[in-house]
Coordinates of C-alpha atoms in Angstrom, one line a residue:
M26 CA 7.8 34.2 0.0
S27 CA 5.0 34.4 2.6
R28 CA 3.0 31.4 3.9
G29 CA -0.1 33.0 2.4
V30 CA 1.3 33.0 -1.1
V31 CA 2.4 29.4 -0.7
L32 CA -1.0 28.3 0.6
L33 CA -2.7 30.0 -2.4
L34 CA -0.4 28.1 -4.8
L35 CA -1.1 24.8 -3.0
L36 CA -4.8 25.3 -3.4
C37 CA -4.2 25.8 -7.2
A38 CA -2.2 22.5 -7.2
V39 CA -5.2 20.5 -5.7
A40 CA -7.5 22.0 -8.4
G41 CA -5.2 20.9 -11.2
A42 CA -2.7 22.4 -13.6
P43 CA -1.9 22.2 -17.3
V44 CA -0.2 19.1 -18.4
A45 CA 2.8 18.6 -20.8
A46 CA 2.8 19.2 -24.5
A47 CA 0.7 16.9 -26.6
G48 CA 3.7 15.5 -28.3
D49 CA 5.1 13.9 -25.1
V50 CA 5.0 10.1 -25.0
V51 CA 3.8 10.2 -21.4
K52 CA 1.9 13.3 -20.1
R53 CA 3.2 15.2 -17.2
P54 CA 0.9 14.9 -14.2
A55 CA -0.8 18.1 -12.9
L56 CA 1.3 20.2 -10.6
T57 CA 1.9 23.7 -9.3
F58 CA 5.3 25.4 -9.7
V59 CA 6.3 27.4 -6.5
R60 CA 9.8 28.7 -7.5
G61 CA 11.6 30.4 -4.7
Q62 CA 15.1 31.8 -4.4
G63 CA 18.2 30.1 -2.9
S64 CA 18.9 26.6 -1.8
Y65 CA 19.5 25.4 -5.4
T66 CA 22.1 26.0 -8.1
E67 CA 21.1 27.4 -11.5
A68 CA 22.4 25.1 -14.3
G69 CA 21.7 24.3 -18.0
R70 CA 20.6 20.6 -17.7
S71 CA 18.3 19.4 -20.6
P72 CA 17.1 16.0 -21.9
K73 CA 19.4 16.4 -24.9
S74 CA 22.5 16.7 -22.7
H75 CA 21.6 13.4 -20.9
T76 CA 23.1 14.7 -17.6
I77 CA 20.2 13.4 -15.5
T78 CA 20.6 9.7 -14.8
T79 CA 19.1 9.2 -11.3
I80 CA 15.9 9.9 -9.4
V81 CA 16.2 10.1 -5.6
I82 CA 13.2 9.3 -3.4
H83 CA 12.9 11.2 -0.1
A84 CA 10.6 11.3 2.9
T85 CA 10.1 14.7 4.7
D86 CA 10.1 13.1 8.1
G87 CA 7.1 15.0 9.4
G88 CA 5.4 18.3 8.7
S89 CA 2.5 19.3 6.5
M90 CA 2.6 19.9 2.8
L91 CA 2.4 23.7 3.3
G92 CA 5.2 23.6 5.9
N93 CA 7.6 21.5 3.8
V94 CA 7.0 23.6 0.7
W95 CA 7.8 26.7 2.8
W96 CA 10.9 25.1 4.3
L97 CA 12.4 23.8 1.1
S98 CA 11.8 27.0 -1.0
G99 CA 12.9 30.6 -0.6
G100 CA 16.2 29.8 1.1
H101 CA 14.6 29.0 4.5
S102 CA 16.9 25.9 4.7
H103 CA 20.2 24.8 3.2
A104 CA 18.2 22.2 1.2
S105 CA 15.7 21.8 -1.5
A106 CA 14.0 19.3 -3.8
H107 CA 12.6 19.4 -7.3
F108 CA 9.2 18.1 -6.2
V109 CA 7.1 17.6 -3.1
I110 CA 4.2 15.2 -3.0
S111 CA 1.4 15.5 -0.4
R112 CA -0.5 12.8 1.3
D113 CA -3.4 13.3 -1.1
G114 CA -1.1 13.1 -4.1
S115 CA -0.9 16.8 -5.0
I116 CA 2.4 17.7 -6.6
V117 CA 4.4 21.0 -6.1
Q118 CA 7.5 21.8 -8.1
L119 CA 10.1 23.9 -6.3
V120 CA 13.1 23.8 -8.6
H121 CA 13.2 23.8 -12.4
L122 CA 14.5 20.5 -13.9
S123 CA 17.3 22.4 -15.6
D124 CA 18.6 23.5 -12.2
V125 CA 20.4 21.5 -9.5
A126 CA 18.5 21.0 -6.2
W127 CA 20.3 20.5 -2.9
H128 CA 18.7 17.2 -1.8
A129 CA 21.1 14.3 -1.8
G130 CA 23.9 15.4 0.5
N131 CA 26.3 14.6 -2.3
W132 CA 27.2 17.2 -4.9
K133 CA 28.0 14.7 -7.7
V134 CA 24.7 13.0 -7.2
N135 CA 22.8 16.3 -7.1
Q136 CA 24.3 17.3 -10.5
H137 CA 22.9 14.3 -12.2
S138 CA 19.6 13.6 -10.3
I139 CA 16.1 14.8 -9.6
G140 CA 14.9 14.8 -5.9
I141 CA 11.3 14.0 -5.0
E142 CA 10.1 14.5 -1.4
H143 CA 7.1 12.7 0.0
V144 CA 5.2 14.0 3.0
G145 CA 5.5 11.3 5.7
E146 CA 7.6 9.7 8.4
T147 CA 10.5 7.4 7.5
Y148 CA 9.7 4.9 10.3
D149 CA 5.9 5.3 10.5
P150 CA 4.4 1.8 10.1
A151 CA 1.4 3.3 8.3
G152 CA 3.8 4.1 5.5
F153 CA 2.7 6.3 2.6
T154 CA -0.7 6.7 0.9
D155 CA -1.8 5.0 -2.3
E156 CA -2.4 8.5 -3.7
Q157 CA 1.2 9.4 -3.1
Y158 CA 2.5 6.2 -4.7
H159 CA 0.3 6.7 -7.8
S160 CA 1.0 10.4 -8.1
S161 CA 4.8 9.9 -7.6
A162 CA 4.9 6.9 -10.0
H163 CA 3.1 9.0 -12.7
L164 CA 5.6 11.8 -12.2
V165 CA 8.6 9.5 -12.3
A166 CA 7.2 7.7 -15.4
W167 CA 7.1 11.1 -17.2
L168 CA 10.7 11.8 -16.1
V169 CA 12.1 8.4 -17.1
R170 CA 10.6 8.7 -20.6
R171 CA 11.8 12.3 -20.8
Y172 CA 15.4 11.5 -19.8
G173 CA 15.7 7.8 -20.8
I174 CA 16.3 6.7 -17.2
P175 CA 16.0 2.9 -16.7
V176 CA 13.3 1.8 -14.3
D177 CA 15.3 -0.2 -11.7
R178 CA 16.8 0.1 -8.2
Q179 CA 20.1 1.4 -9.6
H180 CA 18.6 4.5 -11.2
I181 CA 15.5 5.1 -9.0
V182 CA 17.0 5.1 -5.5
G183 CA 16.2 6.1 -1.9
H184 CA 18.1 8.9 -0.1
S185 CA 19.5 6.1 2.1
Q186 CA 21.4 4.7 -1.0
V187 CA 23.3 7.9 -1.8
P188 CA 27.0 7.5 -1.0
D189 CA 28.6 9.7 1.7
P190 CA 31.0 11.9 -0.3
N191 CA 33.3 12.2 2.7
N192 CA 33.3 8.7 4.1
P193 CA 33.5 5.9 1.5
G194 CA 31.4 2.9 2.4
E195 CA 28.8 5.0 4.2
Y196 CA 25.5 6.0 2.7
G197 CA 22.6 8.5 3.1
G198 CA 24.6 11.4 1.9
S199 CA 26.8 13.5 4.1
D200 CA 24.2 13.5 6.9
H201 CA 23.5 9.7 6.7
H202 CA 19.7 9.9 5.9
T203 CA 17.7 6.7 6.0
D204 CA 14.6 7.8 4.1
P205 CA 12.3 6.8 2.6
G206 CA 12.7 4.0 5.1
P207 CA 11.6 0.3 5.6
H208 CA 8.0 1.0 4.9
W209 CA 8.4 2.3 1.4
R210 CA 7.0 -0.4 -1.0
W211 CA 9.7 -0.5 -3.7
G212 CA 8.3 -3.4 -5.7
F213 CA 4.8 -2.0 -5.8
Y214 CA 6.2 1.5 -6.6
L215 CA 8.4 0.4 -9.5
N216 CA 5.6 -1.7 -11.0
L217 CA 3.4 1.4 -11.0
V218 CA 6.2 3.4 -12.6
R219 CA 6.5 0.8 -15.4
H220 CA 2.7 0.8 -16.0
Y221 CA 2.6 4.6 -16.3
A222 CA 5.8 4.9 -18.3
F223 CA 5.1 2.1 -20.8
P224 CA 1.3 1.7 -21.0
E225 CA 1.6 0.1 -24.4
R226 CA 3.4 -2.9 -22.8
Y227 CA 0.5 -3.5 -20.3
A228 CA -2.5 -2.8 -22.4
L229 CA -5.0 -5.6 -23.2
H230 CA -4.3 -7.0 -26.7
V231 CA -5.1 -10.1 -28.7
D232 CA -1.9 -12.1 -28.8
T233 CA -2.6 -14.9 -31.2
T234 CA -5.4 -16.7 -33.0
T235 CA -5.4 -20.2 -34.5
I236 CA -6.5 -18.7 -37.8
D237 CA -4.0 -16.6 -39.9
R238 CA -4.5 -13.6 -42.1
G239 CA -5.2 -14.6 -45.7
Q240 CA -5.6 -18.2 -44.8
T241 CA -7.8 -20.5 -47.0
L242 CA -10.3 -22.4 -44.9
T243 CA -12.2 -25.5 -45.6
G244 CA -14.7 -27.5 -43.5
I245 CA -14.6 -27.1 -39.7
V246 CA -11.7 -24.9 -38.6
P247 CA -10.5 -24.6 -35.0
W248 CA -10.7 -20.9 -33.9
S249 CA -9.3 -20.0 -30.5
V250 CA -7.8 -16.8 -29.1
R251 CA -5.0 -16.0 -26.6
T252 CA -4.9 -12.6 -25.0
K253 CA -2.2 -10.7 -23.1
G254 CA -2.3 -7.9 -20.6
P255 CA -5.0 -7.4 -18.0
A256 CA -7.6 -10.1 -17.3
T257 CA -10.0 -10.7 -20.2
R258 CA -13.6 -11.0 -19.2
R259 CA -15.1 -11.9 -22.5
V260 CA -14.1 -12.6 -26.1
D261 CA -16.6 -11.9 -29.0
F262 CA -16.2 -13.8 -32.3
A263 CA -17.7 -11.9 -35.3
I264 CA -18.0 -13.0 -38.9
D265 CA -18.5 -10.2 -41.5
G266 CA -19.5 -7.8 -38.8
H267 CA -21.9 -10.0 -36.9
V268 CA -21.1 -11.4 -33.5
V269 CA -21.9 -15.2 -33.8
W270 CA -20.3 -16.4 -30.6
T271 CA -19.2 -15.1 -27.2
D272 CA -16.9 -17.0 -24.8
Q273 CA -16.4 -15.9 -21.2
R274 CA -14.0 -18.6 -20.1
R275 CA -10.4 -19.4 -20.9
P276 CA -9.2 -20.8 -23.2
F277 CA -11.4 -18.6 -25.4
A278 CA -12.6 -20.7 -28.3
F279 CA -15.4 -20.4 -30.9
A280 CA -18.4 -22.7 -30.4
G281 CA -17.1 -24.1 -27.2
G282 CA -14.0 -25.5 -29.0
R283 CA -16.0 -27.3 -31.7
G284 CA -14.6 -24.9 -34.3
W285 CA -16.1 -22.8 -37.1
N286 CA -18.1 -24.7 -39.7
T287 CA -17.2 -22.8 -42.9
T288 CA -19.6 -24.9 -44.9
T289 CA -22.5 -22.8 -43.5
F290 CA -21.0 -19.7 -45.3
E291 CA -20.6 -18.9 -49.0
N292 CA -17.3 -19.5 -50.7
G293 CA -15.2 -16.3 -50.9
V294 CA -13.7 -13.6 -48.8
H295 CA -14.9 -13.2 -45.2
V296 CA -13.7 -10.8 -42.4
L297 CA -13.2 -12.4 -39.0
T298 CA -13.1 -10.1 -36.0
V299 CA -12.1 -11.0 -32.4
R300 CA -12.9 -8.5 -29.7
A301 CA -11.5 -9.1 -26.2
T302 CA -13.1 -7.1 -23.4
G303 CA -11.4 -6.6 -20.0
K304 CA -11.8 -4.3 -17.0
E305 CA -9.5 -1.7 -18.5
G306 CA -10.7 -1.7 -22.1
T307 CA -11.0 -3.7 -25.3
A308 CA -8.7 -5.1 -27.9
T309 CA -9.7 -6.0 -31.5
Q310 CA -8.0 -8.1 -34.2
R311 CA -9.4 -8.4 -37.7
L312 CA -8.5 -11.2 -40.2
V313 CA -9.4 -11.5 -43.9
V314 CA -9.8 -15.2 -44.9
H315 CA -10.9 -17.1 -47.9
V316 CA -13.5 -19.9 -47.6
V317 CA -13.3 -22.6 -50.2
N318 CA -15.6 -25.7 -49.9
H319 CA -16.5 -28.2 -52.5
D320 CA -19.8 -30.0 -52.9
F321 CA -20.0 -33.1 -50.7
A322 CA -21.2 -36.1 -52.7
L323 CA -21.3 -39.9 -52.4
T324 CA -20.6 -42.3 -55.3
T325 CA -21.2 -46.1 -55.4
S326 CA -20.4 -49.1 -57.6
A327 CA -23.0 -49.9 -60.4
L328 CA -26.4 -50.0 -58.9
R329 CA -29.7 -49.2 -60.6
A330 CA -33.2 -48.8 -59.3
W331 CA -35.4 -51.9 -59.1
Q332 CA -32.3 -54.1 -59.7
K333 CA -32.8 -57.8 -58.6
V334 CA -30.4 -59.0 -56.0
K335 CA -29.9 -62.1 -53.9
G336 CA -27.5 -63.5 -51.4
T337 CA -24.9 -61.1 -50.0
L338 CA -24.7 -57.8 -51.7
R339 CA -21.3 -56.0 -51.6
I340 CA -21.3 -52.3 -52.4
R341 CA -18.2 -50.2 -52.9
A342 CA -18.6 -46.5 -52.1
N343 CA -16.6 -43.3 -51.8
V344 CA -17.1 -39.6 -51.2
R345 CA -15.7 -36.4 -52.7
G346 CA -15.6 -32.8 -51.5
A347 CA -14.9 -33.4 -47.9
T348 CA -13.5 -36.0 -45.4
T349 CA -16.0 -38.4 -43.9
S350 CA -15.9 -40.5 -40.8
G351 CA -17.4 -43.5 -42.6
I352 CA -20.3 -44.8 -44.8
G353 CA -23.4 -46.6 -43.6
L354 CA -25.8 -48.8 -45.4
Y355 CA -29.5 -48.7 -44.4
V356 CA -32.2 -51.1 -45.5
D357 CA -35.8 -50.1 -45.0
G358 CA -34.5 -47.5 -42.5
H359 CA -32.4 -49.8 -40.4
V360 CA -28.6 -49.8 -40.4
V361 CA -27.1 -53.1 -41.6
S362 CA -23.4 -52.3 -42.3
R363 CA -20.8 -49.6 -41.7
D364 CA -17.3 -49.0 -42.9
R365 CA -15.1 -46.4 -41.4
V366 CA -11.9 -47.0 -43.4
A367 CA -11.4 -46.0 -47.1
P368 CA -11.8 -47.6 -49.6
Y369 CA -15.3 -48.1 -48.2
T370 CA -17.2 -51.4 -48.7
V371 CA -20.5 -52.3 -47.1
R372 CA -22.3 -55.6 -47.2
W373 CA -25.9 -56.8 -46.9
N374 CA -27.1 -60.3 -46.5
S375 CA -30.4 -60.1 -48.4
R376 CA -31.5 -63.6 -47.2
K377 CA -32.4 -62.0 -43.8
V378 CA -35.4 -60.2 -45.4
H379 CA -38.4 -61.4 -47.3
D380 CA -38.4 -61.5 -51.1
G381 CA -39.7 -58.3 -52.8
R382 CA -39.0 -54.6 -52.8
H383 CA -36.7 -53.0 -50.3
W384 CA -35.3 -49.5 -50.0
I385 CA -31.6 -49.2 -49.5
C386 CA -29.8 -45.9 -48.6
L387 CA -26.1 -45.2 -48.4
A388 CA -25.2 -42.3 -46.3
A389 CA -22.0 -40.5 -45.4
V390 CA -21.5 -37.6 -42.9
A391 CA -18.7 -35.2 -43.5
R392 CA -16.6 -34.0 -40.5
D393 CA -18.1 -30.6 -41.1
G394 CA -21.6 -32.0 -40.6
R395 CA -22.8 -32.1 -44.2
V396 CA -24.7 -35.3 -45.2
A397 CA -24.5 -37.1 -48.6
K398 CA -27.0 -39.9 -49.5
R399 CA -28.0 -42.2 -52.3
R400 CA -31.4 -43.9 -52.0
L401 CA -33.0 -46.4 -54.4
P402 CA -35.3 -49.5 -54.5
L403 CA -34.0 -53.0 -55.0
V404 CA -35.9 -56.3 -55.5
V405 CA -34.8 -59.3 -53.4
A406 CA -35.2 -62.7 -55.1
N407 CA -33.9 -65.5 -52.9
H408 CA -34.9 -69.1 -52.4
P409 CA -36.8 -69.8 -49.2
I410 CA -34.6 -69.7 -46.2
P411 CA -34.3 -73.0 -44.4
K412 CA -35.4 -73.0 -40.8
K413 CA -32.7 -72.8 -38.3
K414 CA -32.3 -75.2 -35.5
P415 CA -33.6 -73.9 -32.2
A416 CA -30.8 -72.2 -30.2
P417 CA -29.9 -73.8 -26.9
K418 CA -31.4 -72.4 -23.9
P419 CA -29.2 -69.7 -22.5
K420 CA -27.5 -70.3 -19.2
P421 CA -29.0 -68.4 -16.3
A422 CA -27.3 -65.0 -15.9
P423 CA -25.2 -64.5 -12.8
K424 CA -26.8 -62.4 -10.1
P425 CA -25.9 -58.8 -10.6
K426 CA -23.4 -57.2 -8.3
P427 CA -24.8 -54.5 -6.0
K428 CA -24.5 -51.2 -7.7
P429 CA -22.3 -48.6 -5.9
N430 CA -23.9 -45.5 -4.6
P431 CA -24.0 -42.9 -7.3
K432 CA -21.6 -40.1 -7.1
P433 CA -23.0 -36.7 -6.6
V434 CA -23.8 -34.8 -9.8
P435 CA -21.6 -31.7 -10.1
P436 CA -23.5 -28.5 -10.8
P437 CA -23.9 -27.5 -14.4
Q438 CA -22.3 -24.4 -16.0
V439 CA -23.5 -22.3 -18.9
T440 CA -20.2 -21.1 -20.3
A441 CA -21.1 -19.3 -23.5
Q442 CA -23.9 -18.3 -25.9
N443 CA -23.8 -16.8 -29.4
L444 CA -25.7 -13.6 -28.4
A445 CA -23.6 -10.8 -26.9
D446 CA -24.5 -8.6 -23.9
G447 CA -25.9 -5.3 -25.3
Q448 CA -26.4 -6.7 -28.8
A449 CA -29.2 -5.3 -31.0
V450 CA -31.4 -7.9 -32.5
S451 CA -34.2 -8.0 -35.1
G452 CA -36.5 -10.5 -36.7
V453 CA -36.0 -14.2 -36.0
V454 CA -32.9 -14.8 -34.0
D455 CA -30.8 -18.0 -33.9
W456 CA -30.1 -18.6 -30.2
R457 CA -27.4 -21.1 -29.2
A458 CA -25.6 -21.9 -26.0
H459 CA -22.9 -24.1 -24.6
A460 CA -23.1 -25.8 -21.3
I461 CA -20.9 -28.2 -19.4
G462 CA -21.7 -30.8 -16.7
Q463 CA -24.4 -33.5 -16.7
V464 CA -27.1 -31.2 -18.2
A465 CA -30.5 -32.9 -18.5
R466 CA -32.5 -29.9 -19.7
V467 CA -31.8 -26.3 -21.0
E468 CA -34.4 -23.6 -21.0
F469 CA -34.4 -20.4 -23.0
A470 CA -36.3 -17.5 -21.4
V471 CA -37.1 -13.9 -22.5
D472 CA -38.0 -11.5 -19.7
G473 CA -38.5 -14.4 -17.3
T474 CA -40.8 -16.4 -19.7
V475 CA -39.6 -19.7 -21.0
I476 CA -39.9 -19.7 -24.8
A477 CA -38.2 -23.0 -25.5
S478 CA -36.8 -26.1 -23.7
S479 CA -34.4 -28.8 -24.9
T480 CA -33.3 -32.1 -23.4
T481 CA -30.6 -32.9 -26.0
E482 CA -27.7 -31.2 -27.6
P483 CA -27.2 -28.9 -29.4
W484 CA -28.8 -26.5 -27.0
A485 CA -30.4 -24.1 -29.5
T486 CA -33.7 -22.5 -30.4
T487 CA -35.0 -19.5 -32.4
W488 CA -36.7 -16.4 -31.0
D489 CA -38.9 -14.1 -33.0
S490 CA -37.9 -10.7 -31.6
T491 CA -40.8 -9.0 -33.2
T492 CA -43.1 -10.6 -30.6
V493 CA -41.8 -8.3 -27.9
A494 CA -41.8 -4.5 -27.7
A495 CA -38.8 -2.6 -29.1
G496 CA -36.2 -1.9 -26.4
P497 CA -34.1 -3.8 -23.9
H498 CA -35.0 -7.4 -22.9
T499 CA -33.4 -9.9 -20.5
L500 CA -32.4 -13.2 -22.0
E501 CA -31.6 -16.2 -19.8
V502 CA -30.2 -19.6 -20.6
R503 CA -31.0 -22.0 -17.7
A504 CA -29.3 -25.4 -17.5
Y505 CA -30.7 -28.1 -15.1
T506 CA -29.3 -31.5 -14.0
K507 CA -31.6 -34.4 -13.2
D508 CA -31.3 -33.7 -9.4
G509 CA -32.5 -30.2 -9.8
Q510 CA -29.3 -28.2 -9.8
Q511 CA -29.2 -25.3 -12.2
A512 CA -27.0 -22.6 -13.7
V513 CA -28.1 -19.4 -15.4
L514 CA -26.4 -17.1 -17.9
T515 CA -28.1 -13.8 -18.3
I516 CA -27.6 -11.0 -20.9
T517 CA -29.5 -8.0 -22.0
V518 CA -30.2 -7.4 -25.7
T519 CA -32.1 -4.6 -27.5
S520 CA -34.9 -5.5 -29.9
T521 CA -35.3 -3.1 -32.7
G522 CA -38.9 -4.1 -33.3
A523 CA -38.2 -4.9 -36.9

């Protein structure tokens, strides 16, 4: 075969070639087949016969891609290889996989192996190119899936590991080769082979969530996500197809770890969707759950409107429909008693107020945020309260100790918000954010204009998206500390104008 024909075939290899059949688990990389005569043995090896168990990695020790293809094909040397990989990653096949190439210097190894040459020097500190590593790893991944070859250093070996058939205990074949040499990055290379051969093992996917499929949910439910695979940049939490929270920081959790308040949704079936986004793609998990919440109500012992009371009034109370953190008693808007342990009992000394009408209110807050109240007027009828003896003068307070210098305030962080980057919005939008640090003020800005500011949690506002033109708009959440430090989380949404 002339050098001109070889050059033409190599140019075709750079341009690309057909890949393997669509039914293959891993596609064969693009290559050009330059089949010469001689320097190999025709055989009948096939994947079904399982005669191929080893892949041998070689270095050409000099020469160009064109020169090595010419030398290893057409009987120009007493050697050959199944494949040659150039410095730019182009692949040329010289010997059919069913035939035995003369590459290892050991006939038994040749019979059960595939030889892959890489253009480069064995002892060149510059080593081999990333293009060669990736192209070779892709090729080997296709071969290990085709023949069931394990990805380890016992089955993917260097030429230097091939036993000398004539001198037991010596290696590198009969000529004692040392390639691919000390600069071949075996760990990096085998890791690439595994990623190409088993992409399903290394793809981004949602590993677990704290909510199970078919689970019945009540009140506030913790909802967090764990992912596996490449680094996750963002996790979107959607309910019934609408993204309601986005977290960009591990551990990924709904509402900054405060959980999902199911009482804000109707009882029944809901579809929860978790979408994890990374540099290499996305992974989605959908769960169907059942929300069942009961009405939250407060009950008390016998009390009626305009009832006359005197002395200390003791009221027994309880709640139904949810768990509460306690019950409080308010008189004329001021708290006078609390009980945090069931069964709940609150007390009011009516002698501390003037006789006449007073409004009392019993209130309970469920752990999911719902509030239950009972409010009614009572009439206080006590005898005049005797005057108390004047209290002794208080002792002078000790001089205060000098206050230590305040510690520097760490910068704030805006870790998440419920609107997702690229989301389409319409009408009045509920806009919430989560920030950490000693945040004194949070501003919500649309296209650089502040539309709302809040100094207390929760950091939330509403935005009427119909007040701006349809199309993309930049939304910013700005968090400030008292000493002027700030943090900004910016996204772009599209207003539909509706």
